[in-house]
Tab-separated table of C-alpha atoms and ligand atoms in Angstrom:
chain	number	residue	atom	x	y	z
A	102	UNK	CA	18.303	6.712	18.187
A	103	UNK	CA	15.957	9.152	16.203
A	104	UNK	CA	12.405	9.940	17.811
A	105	UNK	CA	10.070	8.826	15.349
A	106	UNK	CA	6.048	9.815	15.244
A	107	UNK	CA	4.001	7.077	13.557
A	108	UNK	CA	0.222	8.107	11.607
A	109	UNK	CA	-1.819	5.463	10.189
A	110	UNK	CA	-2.191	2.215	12.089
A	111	UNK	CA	-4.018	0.231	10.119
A	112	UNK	CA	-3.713	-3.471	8.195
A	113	UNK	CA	0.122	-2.349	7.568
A	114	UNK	CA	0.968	0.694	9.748
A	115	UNK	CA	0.383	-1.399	12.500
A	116	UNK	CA	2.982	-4.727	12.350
A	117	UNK	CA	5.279	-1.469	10.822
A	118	UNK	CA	5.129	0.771	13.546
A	119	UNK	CA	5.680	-2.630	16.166
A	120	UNK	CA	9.062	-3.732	14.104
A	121	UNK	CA	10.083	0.044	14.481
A	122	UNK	CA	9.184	-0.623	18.557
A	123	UNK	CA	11.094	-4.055	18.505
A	124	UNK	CA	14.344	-2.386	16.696
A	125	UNK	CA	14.343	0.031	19.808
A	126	UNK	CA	12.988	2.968	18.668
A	127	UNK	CA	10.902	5.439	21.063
A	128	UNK	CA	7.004	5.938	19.218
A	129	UNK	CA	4.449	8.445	19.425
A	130	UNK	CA	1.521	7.536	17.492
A	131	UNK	CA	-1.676	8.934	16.561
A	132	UNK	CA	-4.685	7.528	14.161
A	133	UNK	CA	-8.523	8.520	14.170
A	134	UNK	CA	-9.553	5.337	15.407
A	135	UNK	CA	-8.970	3.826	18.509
A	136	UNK	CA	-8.193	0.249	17.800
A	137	UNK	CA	-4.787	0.692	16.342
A	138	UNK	CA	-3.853	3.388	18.889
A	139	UNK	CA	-4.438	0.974	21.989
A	140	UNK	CA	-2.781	-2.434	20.116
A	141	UNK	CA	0.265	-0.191	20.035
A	142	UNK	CA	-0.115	1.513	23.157
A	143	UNK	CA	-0.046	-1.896	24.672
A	144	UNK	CA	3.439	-2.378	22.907
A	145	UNK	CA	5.148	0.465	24.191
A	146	UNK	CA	3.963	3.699	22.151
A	147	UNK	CA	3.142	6.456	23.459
A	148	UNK	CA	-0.425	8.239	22.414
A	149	UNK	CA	-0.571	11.489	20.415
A	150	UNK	CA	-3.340	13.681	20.180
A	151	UNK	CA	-3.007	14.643	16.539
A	152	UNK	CA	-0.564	14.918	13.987
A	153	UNK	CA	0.795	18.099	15.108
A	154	UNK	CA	1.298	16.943	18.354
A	155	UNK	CA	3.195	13.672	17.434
A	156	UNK	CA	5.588	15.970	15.175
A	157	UNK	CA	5.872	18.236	18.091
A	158	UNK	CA	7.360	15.398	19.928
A	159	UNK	CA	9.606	13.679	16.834
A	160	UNK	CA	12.450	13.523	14.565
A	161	UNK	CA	11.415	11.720	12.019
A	162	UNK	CA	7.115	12.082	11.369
A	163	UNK	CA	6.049	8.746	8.933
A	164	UNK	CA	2.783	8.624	7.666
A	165	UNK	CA	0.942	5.455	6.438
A	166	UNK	CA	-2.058	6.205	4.987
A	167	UNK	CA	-4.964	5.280	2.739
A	168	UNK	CA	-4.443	7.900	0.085
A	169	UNK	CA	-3.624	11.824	-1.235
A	170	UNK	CA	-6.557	13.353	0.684
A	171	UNK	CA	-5.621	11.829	3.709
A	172	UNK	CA	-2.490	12.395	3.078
A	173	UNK	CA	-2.685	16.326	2.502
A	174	UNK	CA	-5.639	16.013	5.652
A	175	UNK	CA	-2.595	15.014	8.488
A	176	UNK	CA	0.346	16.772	7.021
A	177	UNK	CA	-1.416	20.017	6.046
A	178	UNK	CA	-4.651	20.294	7.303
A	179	UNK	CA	-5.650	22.015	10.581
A	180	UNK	CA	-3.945	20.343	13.439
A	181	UNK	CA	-1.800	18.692	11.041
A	182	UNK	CA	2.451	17.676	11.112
A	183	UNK	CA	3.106	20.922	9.380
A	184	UNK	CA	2.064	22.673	12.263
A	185	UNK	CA	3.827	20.901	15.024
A	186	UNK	CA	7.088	19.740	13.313
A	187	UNK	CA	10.555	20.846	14.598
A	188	UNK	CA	13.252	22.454	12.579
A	189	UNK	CA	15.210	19.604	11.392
A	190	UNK	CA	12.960	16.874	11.352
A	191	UNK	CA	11.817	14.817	8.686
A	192	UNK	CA	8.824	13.326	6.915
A	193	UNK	CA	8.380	10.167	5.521
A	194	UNK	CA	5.294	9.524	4.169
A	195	UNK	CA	4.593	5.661	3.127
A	196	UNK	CA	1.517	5.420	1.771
A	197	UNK	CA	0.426	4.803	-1.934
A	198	UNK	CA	-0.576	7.948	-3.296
A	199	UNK	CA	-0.817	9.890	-6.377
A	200	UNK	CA	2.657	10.966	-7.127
A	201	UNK	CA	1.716	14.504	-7.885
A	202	UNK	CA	0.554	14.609	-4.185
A	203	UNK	CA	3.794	13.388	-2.693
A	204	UNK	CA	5.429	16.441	-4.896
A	205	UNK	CA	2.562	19.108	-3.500
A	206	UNK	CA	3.117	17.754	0.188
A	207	UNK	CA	7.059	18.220	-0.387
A	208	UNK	CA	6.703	21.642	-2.101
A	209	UNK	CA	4.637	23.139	1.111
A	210	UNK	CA	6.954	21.606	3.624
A	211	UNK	CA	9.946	22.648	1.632
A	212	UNK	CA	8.795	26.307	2.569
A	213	UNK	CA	9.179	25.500	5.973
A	214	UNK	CA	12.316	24.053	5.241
A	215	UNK	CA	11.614	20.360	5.910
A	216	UNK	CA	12.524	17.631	4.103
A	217	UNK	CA	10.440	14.800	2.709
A	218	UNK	CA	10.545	11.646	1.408
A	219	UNK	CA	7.946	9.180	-0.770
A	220	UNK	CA	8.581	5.726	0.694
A	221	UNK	CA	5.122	3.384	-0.464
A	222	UNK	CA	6.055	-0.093	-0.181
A	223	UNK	CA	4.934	-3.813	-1.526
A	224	UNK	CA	4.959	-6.609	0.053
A	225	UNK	CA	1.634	-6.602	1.972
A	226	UNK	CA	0.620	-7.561	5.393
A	227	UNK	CA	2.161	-10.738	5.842
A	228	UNK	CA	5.952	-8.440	5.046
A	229	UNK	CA	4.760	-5.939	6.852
A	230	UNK	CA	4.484	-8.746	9.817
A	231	UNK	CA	8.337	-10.274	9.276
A	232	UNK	CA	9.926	-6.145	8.400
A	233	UNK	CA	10.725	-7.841	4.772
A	234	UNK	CA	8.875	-4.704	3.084
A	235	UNK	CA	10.188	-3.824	-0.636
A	236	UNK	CA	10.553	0.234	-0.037
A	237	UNK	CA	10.753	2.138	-3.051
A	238	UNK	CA	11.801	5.802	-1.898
A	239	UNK	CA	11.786	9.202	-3.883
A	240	UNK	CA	13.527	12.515	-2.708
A	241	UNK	CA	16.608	13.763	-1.710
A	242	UNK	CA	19.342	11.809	-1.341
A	243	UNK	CA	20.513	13.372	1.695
A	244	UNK	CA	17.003	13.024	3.706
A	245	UNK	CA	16.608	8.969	2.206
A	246	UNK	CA	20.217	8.332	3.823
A	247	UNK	CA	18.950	10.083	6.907
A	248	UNK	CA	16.488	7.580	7.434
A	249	UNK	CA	17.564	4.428	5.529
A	250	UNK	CA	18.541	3.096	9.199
A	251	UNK	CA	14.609	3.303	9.809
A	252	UNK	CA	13.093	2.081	6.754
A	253	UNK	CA	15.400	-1.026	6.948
A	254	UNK	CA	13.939	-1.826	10.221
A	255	UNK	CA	10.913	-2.400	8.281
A	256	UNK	CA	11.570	-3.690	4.833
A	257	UNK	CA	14.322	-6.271	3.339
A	258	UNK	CA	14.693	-3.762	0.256
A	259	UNK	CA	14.846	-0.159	0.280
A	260	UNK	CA	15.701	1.425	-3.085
A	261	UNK	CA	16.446	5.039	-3.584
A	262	UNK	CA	15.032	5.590	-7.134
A	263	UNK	CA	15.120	9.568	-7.637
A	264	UNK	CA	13.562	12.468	-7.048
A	265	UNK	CA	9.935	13.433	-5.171
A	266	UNK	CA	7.468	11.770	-6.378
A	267	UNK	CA	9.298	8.894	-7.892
A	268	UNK	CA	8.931	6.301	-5.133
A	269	UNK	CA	5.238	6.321	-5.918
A	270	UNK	CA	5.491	6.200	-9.869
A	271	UNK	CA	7.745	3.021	-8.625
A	272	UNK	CA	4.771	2.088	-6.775
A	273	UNK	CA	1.992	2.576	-9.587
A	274	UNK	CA	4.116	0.019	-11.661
A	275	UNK	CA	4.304	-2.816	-9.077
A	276	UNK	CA	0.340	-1.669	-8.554
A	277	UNK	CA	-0.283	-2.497	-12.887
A	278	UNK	CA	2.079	-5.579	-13.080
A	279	UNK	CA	-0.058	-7.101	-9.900
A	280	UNK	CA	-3.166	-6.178	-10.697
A	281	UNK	CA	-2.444	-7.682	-14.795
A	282	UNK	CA	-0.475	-10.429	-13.391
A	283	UNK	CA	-3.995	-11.385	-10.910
A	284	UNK	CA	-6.246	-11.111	-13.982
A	285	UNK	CA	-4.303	-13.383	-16.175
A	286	UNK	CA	-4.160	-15.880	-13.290
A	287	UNK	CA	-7.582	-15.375	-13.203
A	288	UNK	CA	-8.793	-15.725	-16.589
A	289	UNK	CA	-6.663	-18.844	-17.224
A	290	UNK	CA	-7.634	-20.927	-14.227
A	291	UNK	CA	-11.414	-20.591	-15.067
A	292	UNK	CA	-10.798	-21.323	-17.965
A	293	UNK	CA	-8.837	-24.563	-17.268
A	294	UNK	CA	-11.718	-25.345	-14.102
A	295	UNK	CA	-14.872	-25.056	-17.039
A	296	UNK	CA	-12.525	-27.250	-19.289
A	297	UNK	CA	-12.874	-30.100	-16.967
A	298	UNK	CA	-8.902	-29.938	-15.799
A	299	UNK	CA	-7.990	-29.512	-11.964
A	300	UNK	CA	-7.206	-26.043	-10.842
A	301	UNK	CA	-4.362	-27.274	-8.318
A	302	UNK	CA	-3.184	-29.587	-10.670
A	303	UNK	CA	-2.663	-26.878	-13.776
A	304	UNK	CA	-1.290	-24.629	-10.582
A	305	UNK	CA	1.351	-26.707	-9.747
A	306	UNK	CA	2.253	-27.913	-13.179
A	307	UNK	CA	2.935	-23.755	-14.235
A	308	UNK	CA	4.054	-22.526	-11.118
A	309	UNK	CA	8.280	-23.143	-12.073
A	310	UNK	CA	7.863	-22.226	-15.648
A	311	UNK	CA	8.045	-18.750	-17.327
A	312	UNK	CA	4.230	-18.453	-15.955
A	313	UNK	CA	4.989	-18.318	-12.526
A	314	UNK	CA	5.091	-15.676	-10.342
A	315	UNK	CA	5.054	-14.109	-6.914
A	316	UNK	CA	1.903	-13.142	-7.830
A	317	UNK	CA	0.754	-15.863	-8.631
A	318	UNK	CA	2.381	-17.985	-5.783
A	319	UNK	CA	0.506	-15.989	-3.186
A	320	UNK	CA	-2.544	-15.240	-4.895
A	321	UNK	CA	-3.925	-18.841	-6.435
A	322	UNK	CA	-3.971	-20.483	-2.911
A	323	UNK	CA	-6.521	-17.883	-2.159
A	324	UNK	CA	-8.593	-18.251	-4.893
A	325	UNK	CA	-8.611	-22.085	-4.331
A	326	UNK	CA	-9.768	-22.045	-0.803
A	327	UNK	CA	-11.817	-19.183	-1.603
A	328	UNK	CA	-10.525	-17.257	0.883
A	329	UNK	CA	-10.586	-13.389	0.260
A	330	UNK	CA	-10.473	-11.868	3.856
A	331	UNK	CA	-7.448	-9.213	3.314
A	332	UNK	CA	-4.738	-9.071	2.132
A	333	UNK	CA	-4.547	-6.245	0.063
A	334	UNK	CA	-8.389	-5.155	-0.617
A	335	UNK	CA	-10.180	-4.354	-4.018
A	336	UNK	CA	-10.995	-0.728	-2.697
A	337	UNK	CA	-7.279	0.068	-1.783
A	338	UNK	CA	-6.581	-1.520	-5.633
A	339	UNK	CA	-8.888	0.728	-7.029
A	340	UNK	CA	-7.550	3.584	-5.491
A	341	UNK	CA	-3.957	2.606	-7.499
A	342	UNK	CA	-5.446	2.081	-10.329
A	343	UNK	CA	-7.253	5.728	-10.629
A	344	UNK	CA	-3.995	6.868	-9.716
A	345	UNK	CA	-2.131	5.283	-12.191
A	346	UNK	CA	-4.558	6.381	-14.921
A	347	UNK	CA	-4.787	9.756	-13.818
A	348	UNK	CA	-0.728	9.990	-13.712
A	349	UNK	CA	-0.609	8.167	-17.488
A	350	UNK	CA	-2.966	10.945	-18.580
A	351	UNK	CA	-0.964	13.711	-17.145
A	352	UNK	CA	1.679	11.801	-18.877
A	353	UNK	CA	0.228	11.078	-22.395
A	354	UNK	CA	0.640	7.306	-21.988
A	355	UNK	CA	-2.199	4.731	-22.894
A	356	UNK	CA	-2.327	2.377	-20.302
A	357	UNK	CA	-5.457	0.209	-21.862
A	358	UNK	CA	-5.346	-2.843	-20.031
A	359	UNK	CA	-5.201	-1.046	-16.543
A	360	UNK	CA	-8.020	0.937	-17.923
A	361	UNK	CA	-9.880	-2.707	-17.943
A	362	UNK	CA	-8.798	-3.813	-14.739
A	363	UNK	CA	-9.936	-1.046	-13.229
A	364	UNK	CA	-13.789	-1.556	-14.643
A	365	UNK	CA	-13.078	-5.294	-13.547
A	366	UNK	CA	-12.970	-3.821	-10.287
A	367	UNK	CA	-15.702	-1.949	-10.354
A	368	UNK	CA	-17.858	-4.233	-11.025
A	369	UNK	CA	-16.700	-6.262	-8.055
A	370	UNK	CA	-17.343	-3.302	-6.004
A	371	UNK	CA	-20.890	-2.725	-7.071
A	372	UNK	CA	-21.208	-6.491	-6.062
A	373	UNK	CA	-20.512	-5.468	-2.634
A	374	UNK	CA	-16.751	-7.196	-2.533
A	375	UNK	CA	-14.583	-3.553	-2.280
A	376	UNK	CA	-13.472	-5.301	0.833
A	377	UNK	CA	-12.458	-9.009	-0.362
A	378	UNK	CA	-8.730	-9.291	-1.078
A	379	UNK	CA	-7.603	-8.399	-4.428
A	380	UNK	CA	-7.675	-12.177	-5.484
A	381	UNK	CA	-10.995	-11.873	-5.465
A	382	UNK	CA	-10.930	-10.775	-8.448
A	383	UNK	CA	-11.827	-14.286	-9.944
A	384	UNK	CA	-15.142	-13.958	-8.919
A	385	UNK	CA	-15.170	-11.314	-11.679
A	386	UNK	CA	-14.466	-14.384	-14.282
A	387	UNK	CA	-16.594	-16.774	-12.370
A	388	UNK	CA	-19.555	-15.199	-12.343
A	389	UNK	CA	-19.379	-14.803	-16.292
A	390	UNK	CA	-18.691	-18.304	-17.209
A	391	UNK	CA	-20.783	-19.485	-14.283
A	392	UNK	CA	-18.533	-22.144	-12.834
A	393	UNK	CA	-16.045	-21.522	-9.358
A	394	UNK	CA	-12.726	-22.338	-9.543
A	395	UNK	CA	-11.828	-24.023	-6.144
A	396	UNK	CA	-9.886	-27.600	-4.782
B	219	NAD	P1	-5.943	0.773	6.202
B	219	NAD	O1	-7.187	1.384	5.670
B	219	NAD	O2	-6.005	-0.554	6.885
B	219	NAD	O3	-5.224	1.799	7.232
B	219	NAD	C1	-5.208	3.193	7.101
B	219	NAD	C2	-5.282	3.799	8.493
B	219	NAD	O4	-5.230	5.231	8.377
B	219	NAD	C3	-6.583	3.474	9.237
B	219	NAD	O5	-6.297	2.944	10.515
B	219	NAD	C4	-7.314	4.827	9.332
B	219	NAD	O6	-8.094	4.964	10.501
B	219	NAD	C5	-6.132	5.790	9.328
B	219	NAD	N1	-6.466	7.152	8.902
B	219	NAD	C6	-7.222	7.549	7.840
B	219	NAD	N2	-7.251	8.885	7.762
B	219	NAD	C7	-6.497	9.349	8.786
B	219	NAD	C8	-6.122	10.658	9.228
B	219	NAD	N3	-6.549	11.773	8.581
B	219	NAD	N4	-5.320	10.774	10.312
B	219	NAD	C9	-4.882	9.662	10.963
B	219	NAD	N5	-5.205	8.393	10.602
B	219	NAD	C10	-6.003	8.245	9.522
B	219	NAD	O7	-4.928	0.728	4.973
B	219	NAD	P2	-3.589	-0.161	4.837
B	219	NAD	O8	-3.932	-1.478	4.223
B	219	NAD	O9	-2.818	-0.100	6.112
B	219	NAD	O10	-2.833	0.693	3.695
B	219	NAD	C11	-2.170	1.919	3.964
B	219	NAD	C12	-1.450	2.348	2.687
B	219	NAD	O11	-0.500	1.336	2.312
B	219	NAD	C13	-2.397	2.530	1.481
B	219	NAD	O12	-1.952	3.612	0.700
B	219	NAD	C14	-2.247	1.209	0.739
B	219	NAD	O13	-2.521	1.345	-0.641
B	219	NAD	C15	-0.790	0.897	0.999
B	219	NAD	N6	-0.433	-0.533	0.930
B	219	NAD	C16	-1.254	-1.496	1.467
B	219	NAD	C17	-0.889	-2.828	1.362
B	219	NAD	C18	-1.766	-3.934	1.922
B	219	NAD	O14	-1.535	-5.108	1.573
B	219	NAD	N7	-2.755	-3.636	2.758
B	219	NAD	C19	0.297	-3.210	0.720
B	219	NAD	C20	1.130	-2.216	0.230
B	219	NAD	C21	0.753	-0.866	0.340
């Protein structure tokens, strides 16, 4: 079984990097804070020192990360993978990033003649926990197929879609349709609440027509018990969003209504709640119809 080096232990790197442990794999890991490294120290990793030195000691180098600069900081930054990595070896970086990134990070290791992959995945935590990850990979054929043993060890569905780059354009879709699909949820159940009609009730009266969603099937029961402890937080969101606006620039596509739940966000953020789960997004709708949607 392939060595594997794990970076980035946090909300989902770590139940990742412990189904990768419990399918029997060997694990060096590294992260700049310590409370990640010593939960999976105590489950059988071994420590790195840095990213160089965990791809000095692996086959395969995964990184799982909170965005590009990060990203670019562990791969190619001093005391990064791209220093340490073997001939051979490959990366496979999971995080959600701007796609252009993933193609930059490819482009420098390809002169080194290492392969890469862009693997971000959906699912959240709670997938993360059971390995039932949707992985959405971009790059070469060859290298995905090379690692598909590893990446199913973590998620349920692992889809090659094309080239570099094109797992996380995969990724800024899922990213619009959830955010859109939490707004709309959103705006309809405070509207239903100041109208007088049970939240629950209008939930679970929607929830099997064309309405309802996975979305909304994970997200309402949040907003009802108004609990927004993480999840998937705001900040993290925001982060996709600016991605997927920068990319649709790039691009020359419109992409109005993400432009909108993006300032949504915002304003949650300058309200101090960058940190609630992403369902916390109601509070957005709350606050300007004064009334709280809850059981
Ligand atoms: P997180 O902030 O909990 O974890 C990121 C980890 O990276 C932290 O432990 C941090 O210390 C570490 N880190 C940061 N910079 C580093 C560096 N230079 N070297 C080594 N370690 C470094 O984030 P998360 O929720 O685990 O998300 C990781 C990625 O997965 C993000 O791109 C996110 O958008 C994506 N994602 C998250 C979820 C979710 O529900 N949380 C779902 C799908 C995808």
């Amino acid at each position: 079984m392939k060595k594997i080096g794990f970076i980035g232990l946090g909300v989902m790197g770590r139940p990742m990097a412990k189904n990768l442990l419990k399918a029997g794999y060997s694990l060096v890991v590294y992260d700049i804070v310590a409370a990640g490294m010593n939960d999976l120290i105590a489950a059988g990793a071994r420590a790195g020192s840095s990213p160089k030195d965990v791809a000095s000691q692996s086959e395969v180098v995964i990184t799982m990360l909170p965005n590009s600069p990060e990203v670019r900081q562990a791969i190619l930054g001093k005391d990064g993978v791209i220093e340490g990595i073997q001939p051979g070896a490959v990366v496979v970086d999971m995080s959600s990033i701007a796609p252009l990134a993933s193609r930059e990070v490819f482009a420098r290791l390809a002169e080194k003649n290492i392969s890469m992959i862009d693997a971000p995945v959906s699912g959240g935590e709670p997938k993360a926990i059971n390995g039932t990850l949707a992985i959405m990979v971009g790059g070469p054929e060859k290298t995905f197929l090379a690692v598909k043993d590893i990446l199913a060890a973590m998620g349920s569905s692992v889809t090659h879609v094309g080239e570099i780059g094109s797992g996380n354009i995969t990724k800024l879709a899922n990213q619009i349709i959830v955010a859109l699909n939490i707004a709309a949820v959103a705006e309809a159940l405070v509207l239903a609440t100041k109208a007088g009609v049970d939240p629950e009730k209008v939930y679970q009266a929607i929830r099997g027509g064309l309405a309802g969603s996975t979305v909304m099937d994970a997200k309402v029961p949040m907003m009802l018990k108004r609990d927004f402890k993480p999840g998937f937080r705001i900040d993290l969101h925001i982060k996709d969003m600016m991605n997927a606006l920068d990319t649709a620039h790039e691009l020359g596509v419109p992409i109005p209504l993400s432009s909108q739940i993006l300032e949504i966000m915002q304003a949650l953020k300058v309200e101090g709640k960058a940190r609630d789960d992403h369902s916390g997004l109601v509070q957005f709708y709350e606050k300007l119809a004064k009334i709280e949607v809850r059981k």
